[in-house]
Amino acid sequence: MRTGYSGGMKIMQNFAALIWLTVATGRLHAADRPAERVEVGNPATTRSGTTLREKREVRVDAGSTKQETGANVITVTTRFVQRVNLVRRLLNADSEELQVREYLKESVNFTGQAPAPNETVALLGRTLRARKKGGHWDYNLHQGRSTPEEVQSLADLAFAADLLEILPLSIGSGMHKPGENWKIEMPSSGGKDHGQIIPDSLETTFVSLEVKPDGPYATFAIEGKFHMERPMSLNARMTVTFAATVVRRLSDMLDVETKASGQFLASAQAAGPKREKILLNYDYPFTLVRTLAVERK
């Protein structure tokens, strides 16, 4: 009995050692194996008819707004918040139908102690149509006329949609592997391109690749700078510098999580009630958080 027991123990020990060796060797080989290239971008992957839930917040907690009218200079602190919750049904690559579940906005200037939050609500429960024309998104009510407040909110949504396209542009397409770094080179048009995003520099790093039950997820770190002449048809010039982290599900190329921070700088010119020239300068450090998820029926 002792001999049999001892022999059984030896078999178990050898079996355990074999398992350990197999696992250790597999880990070693996996560590030595070079990272594989994967396709990182393909806008055609998301099918028409897909319904997405988008939640997004843009925040400026302590921006600076300066107004100059001749020798009179006024500088105030600016607080800005835009928070949206949208259900988006993709009709095709350049058209969407949206349900507004939440739209809150605050834009306040102050000196001294910050005032209490004073957010306004707009477009709640409305159905919108979004179409891309000439490289720009255009948002309208699906039915009925827009109030002046709604017109401004629709313009804000369209402008935000245009700006957010800088992130997939920065990632681009093609095959890449974790650890790689690349820049997006944009051809110069040689003109002002009023209302168009003009990239100054866009650089992306493929940080990591994680396989989850629903497929591989890629994390990208993006640093960029772009400018725009006459944004939203205003007599202004804006420059945005940003750093962002984007988590993309590669099975459908959906950017499920986006976090960004940066600096929004702008200068504008306006006319006062007596046609006097007013110069405006904006310096807004901002943060952006956005999530996208497929909305199940």
XYZ file of C-alpha atoms in Angstrom:
297
model
C 0.000 0.000 0.000
C 2.809 2.402 0.869
C 4.544 1.656 -2.447
C 1.337 2.260 -4.406
C 0.663 5.476 -2.514
C 4.225 6.670 -3.105
C 4.002 5.807 -6.799
C 0.695 7.662 -7.131
C 2.202 10.747 -5.521
C 5.117 10.637 -7.948
C 2.768 10.455 -10.899
C 0.808 13.462 -9.567
C 4.007 15.440 -8.978
C 5.267 14.703 -12.488
C 1.878 15.646 -13.942
C 1.866 18.946 -12.016
C 5.415 19.693 -13.150
C 4.399 19.008 -16.756
C 1.446 21.401 -16.490
C 3.651 24.107 -14.952
C 6.256 23.649 -17.679
C 3.624 23.852 -20.425
C 2.083 27.028 -18.992
C 5.482 28.658 -18.373
C 6.666 27.810 -21.879
C 3.427 29.140 -23.375
C 3.834 32.420 -21.495
C 7.425 32.703 -22.581
C 6.503 32.138 -26.201
C 3.628 34.618 -25.962
C 5.963 37.239 -24.497
C 8.546 36.611 -27.214
C 5.975 36.620 -30.004
C 5.869 40.004 -31.772
C 2.598 41.929 -31.612
C 0.375 41.321 -34.610
C -0.886 44.081 -36.866
C -4.633 44.694 -36.858
C -6.910 46.923 -38.871
C -7.556 50.038 -36.770
C -10.067 51.956 -38.865
C -12.841 51.223 -41.311
C -15.900 53.531 -41.224
C -17.921 51.098 -43.358
C -17.955 48.577 -40.482
C -20.886 50.251 -38.681
C -24.012 49.212 -40.561
C -26.872 51.456 -41.606
C -29.787 51.024 -39.217
C -27.512 50.668 -36.187
C -28.799 52.596 -33.170
C -26.237 54.157 -30.850
C -26.500 55.755 -27.426
C -24.137 58.707 -27.063
C -23.444 60.469 -23.785
C -21.124 63.454 -23.872
C -20.020 66.290 -21.637
C -17.790 69.225 -22.546
C -16.702 71.426 -19.660
C -14.758 74.655 -19.161
C -14.473 75.418 -15.455
C -12.278 78.512 -15.463
C -11.891 80.025 -18.906
C -10.913 83.616 -19.608
C -12.814 86.021 -21.857
C -11.332 89.443 -22.641
C -13.244 92.251 -24.347
C -11.477 95.335 -25.705
C -13.385 98.413 -26.828
C -10.812 101.069 -27.540
C -8.909 101.655 -24.306
C -11.590 99.914 -22.243
C -10.554 96.345 -21.406
C -12.752 93.926 -19.446
C -11.636 90.408 -18.473
C -14.033 87.895 -16.929
C -13.979 84.233 -15.950
C -16.086 81.948 -18.141
C -17.772 78.692 -17.185
C -19.221 76.519 -19.919
C -20.943 73.136 -19.784
C -22.666 71.159 -22.526
C -24.100 67.753 -21.621
C -26.045 65.588 -24.069
C -27.672 62.159 -24.125
C -28.624 61.156 -27.661
C -30.078 58.054 -29.282
C -28.704 58.024 -32.821
C -30.020 55.852 -35.647
C -27.551 55.683 -38.529
C -29.352 55.976 -41.857
C -26.172 55.999 -43.960
C -22.651 57.401 -43.739
C -23.896 60.984 -44.087
C -27.316 60.913 -42.444
C -28.748 60.180 -38.975
C -31.981 60.417 -37.041
C -31.604 61.402 -33.390
C -33.756 61.381 -30.269
C -32.725 63.955 -27.639
C -32.957 62.402 -24.180
C -30.924 65.142 -22.482
C -29.475 68.489 -23.556
C -28.163 70.792 -20.849
C -26.064 73.881 -21.425
C -24.549 76.638 -19.341
C -22.417 79.571 -20.484
C -21.793 82.201 -17.843
C -19.257 85.009 -17.381
C -18.414 86.305 -13.915
C -15.858 88.060 -11.763
C -15.081 87.093 -8.187
C -16.837 84.086 -6.677
C -18.325 81.583 -9.106
C -22.143 81.697 -9.278
C -24.382 78.706 -8.635
C -25.011 76.423 -11.637
C -27.640 77.779 -14.008
C -28.028 75.198 -16.761
C -30.735 75.545 -19.404
C -32.595 72.697 -21.116
C -33.217 72.552 -24.861
C -34.537 70.133 -27.506
C -35.648 67.636 -24.847
C -37.724 64.853 -26.430
C -37.234 66.250 -29.911
C -36.471 64.143 -32.984
C -33.672 65.556 -35.123
C -32.290 64.895 -38.566
C -28.565 65.268 -39.172
C -27.050 65.372 -42.651
C -23.511 65.926 -43.806
C -23.224 68.426 -46.629
C -19.996 69.775 -48.057
C -17.963 68.313 -45.225
C -20.144 69.812 -42.469
C -22.900 68.360 -40.323
C -26.279 70.131 -40.390
C -28.877 69.471 -37.644
C -32.603 70.260 -37.994
C -35.862 69.348 -36.318
C -37.573 66.385 -37.928
C -40.901 68.201 -37.689
C -41.983 71.749 -36.855
C -40.205 75.072 -36.708
C -37.237 75.785 -34.475
C -37.320 78.570 -31.906
C -34.322 80.964 -31.863
C -32.972 79.075 -28.817
C -33.366 75.747 -30.617
C -31.614 77.113 -33.721
C -28.566 77.924 -31.581
C -28.645 74.504 -29.891
C -28.861 72.746 -33.265
C -25.907 74.783 -34.510
C -23.941 73.833 -31.366
C -24.634 70.130 -31.944
C -23.549 70.366 -35.573
C -20.354 72.243 -34.672
C -19.478 69.663 -32.000
C -20.043 66.827 -34.505
C -17.646 68.516 -36.942
C -14.951 68.970 -34.286
C -15.211 65.393 -32.988
C -14.348 64.039 -36.433
C -10.733 65.068 -35.775
C -10.354 61.955 -33.566
C -11.123 59.224 -36.167
C -9.156 61.306 -38.670
C -6.163 61.145 -36.307
C -6.383 57.344 -36.029
C -6.874 56.851 -39.736
C -7.054 53.342 -41.204
C -4.735 50.560 -42.260
C -2.843 47.927 -40.293
C -0.964 48.793 -37.097
C 0.293 47.025 -33.995
C 0.553 48.058 -30.337
C 3.514 50.331 -29.703
C 3.406 51.929 -33.142
C 3.241 55.681 -33.570
C 2.153 57.577 -36.689
C 1.260 61.030 -37.926
C -1.517 62.059 -40.259
C -0.254 64.308 -43.023
C -2.876 66.587 -44.532
C -2.323 68.193 -47.945
C -2.265 71.986 -47.880
C -5.120 73.635 -49.760
C -3.315 76.955 -50.054
C -6.431 78.902 -49.012
C -8.292 80.035 -45.903
C -10.913 77.241 -46.115
C -13.438 79.167 -44.045
C -15.311 76.907 -41.642
C -13.029 73.938 -42.324
C -10.867 72.170 -39.735
C -7.229 72.672 -40.746
C -4.961 70.186 -38.893
C -1.569 71.572 -37.861
C -0.321 68.322 -36.295
C -1.951 64.971 -35.518
C 0.029 62.173 -33.880
C -1.351 58.841 -32.658
C 0.147 56.055 -30.543
C -1.349 52.541 -30.483
C -1.129 52.025 -26.721
C -2.582 48.558 -26.209
C -4.799 45.780 -27.545
C -7.101 43.871 -25.196
C -9.273 40.920 -26.185
C -12.659 40.848 -24.442
C -15.628 38.456 -24.860
C -17.103 40.703 -27.576
C -13.834 41.116 -29.462
C -10.586 43.098 -29.452
C -10.401 46.631 -28.019
C -7.638 49.048 -29.048
C -6.546 52.009 -26.945
C -5.040 55.012 -28.727
C -3.339 58.124 -27.353
C -3.720 61.146 -29.623
C -2.033 64.531 -29.494
C -3.069 67.190 -31.938
C -3.509 70.796 -32.915
C -5.862 72.315 -35.486
C -7.294 75.687 -36.382
C -10.315 77.100 -38.155
C -11.046 80.399 -39.874
C -14.548 81.815 -39.461
C -16.004 79.004 -37.314
C -19.799 78.887 -37.486
C -19.570 81.791 -40.020
C -18.306 84.154 -37.298
C -15.630 86.776 -37.900
C -13.156 84.810 -35.795
C -10.196 82.467 -35.750
C -9.859 79.524 -33.375
C -7.042 77.161 -32.442
C -7.444 73.942 -30.456
C -4.631 71.930 -28.871
C -5.643 68.598 -27.325
C -4.552 65.265 -25.886
C -7.045 62.395 -26.027
C -7.409 58.732 -25.150
C -9.755 56.706 -27.349
C -10.864 53.112 -26.715
C -12.111 51.535 -29.960
C -13.886 48.203 -30.327
C -12.359 46.827 -33.495
C -15.212 44.454 -34.358
C -17.387 47.433 -35.382
C -14.851 50.316 -35.107
C -16.962 51.970 -32.415
C -15.162 54.442 -30.149
C -16.769 53.277 -26.930
C -14.894 55.675 -24.634
C -13.208 59.006 -25.309
C -11.499 61.336 -22.860
C -9.794 64.538 -23.929
C -8.400 67.724 -22.464
C -6.818 70.728 -24.051
C -6.867 74.443 -24.786
C -9.349 76.377 -26.918
C -8.046 79.760 -28.075
C -10.017 82.164 -30.233
C -10.029 85.782 -31.308
C -13.037 87.539 -32.783
C -14.174 90.959 -33.890
C -17.636 92.463 -33.505
C -19.349 95.835 -33.780
C -20.928 97.615 -30.818
C -24.235 99.564 -30.779
C -22.451 102.662 -32.146
C -20.535 100.596 -34.707
C -17.444 100.745 -32.532
C -14.960 97.896 -32.967
C -15.004 95.256 -30.228
C -12.169 92.753 -29.970
C -12.781 89.491 -28.121
C -10.228 86.932 -26.972
C -11.084 83.532 -25.499
C -8.762 81.214 -23.583
C -10.635 78.111 -22.446
C -8.996 75.009 -20.923
C -11.526 72.226 -21.570
C -12.274 68.599 -20.823
C -14.405 66.205 -22.845
C -15.835 62.818 -21.907
C -17.886 60.744 -24.350
C -19.232 57.194 -24.445
C -20.851 55.328 -27.341
C -22.784 52.078 -27.068
C -25.048 50.100 -29.361
C -28.610 50.649 -28.175
C -30.366 47.299 -27.918
C -34.040 47.145 -28.833
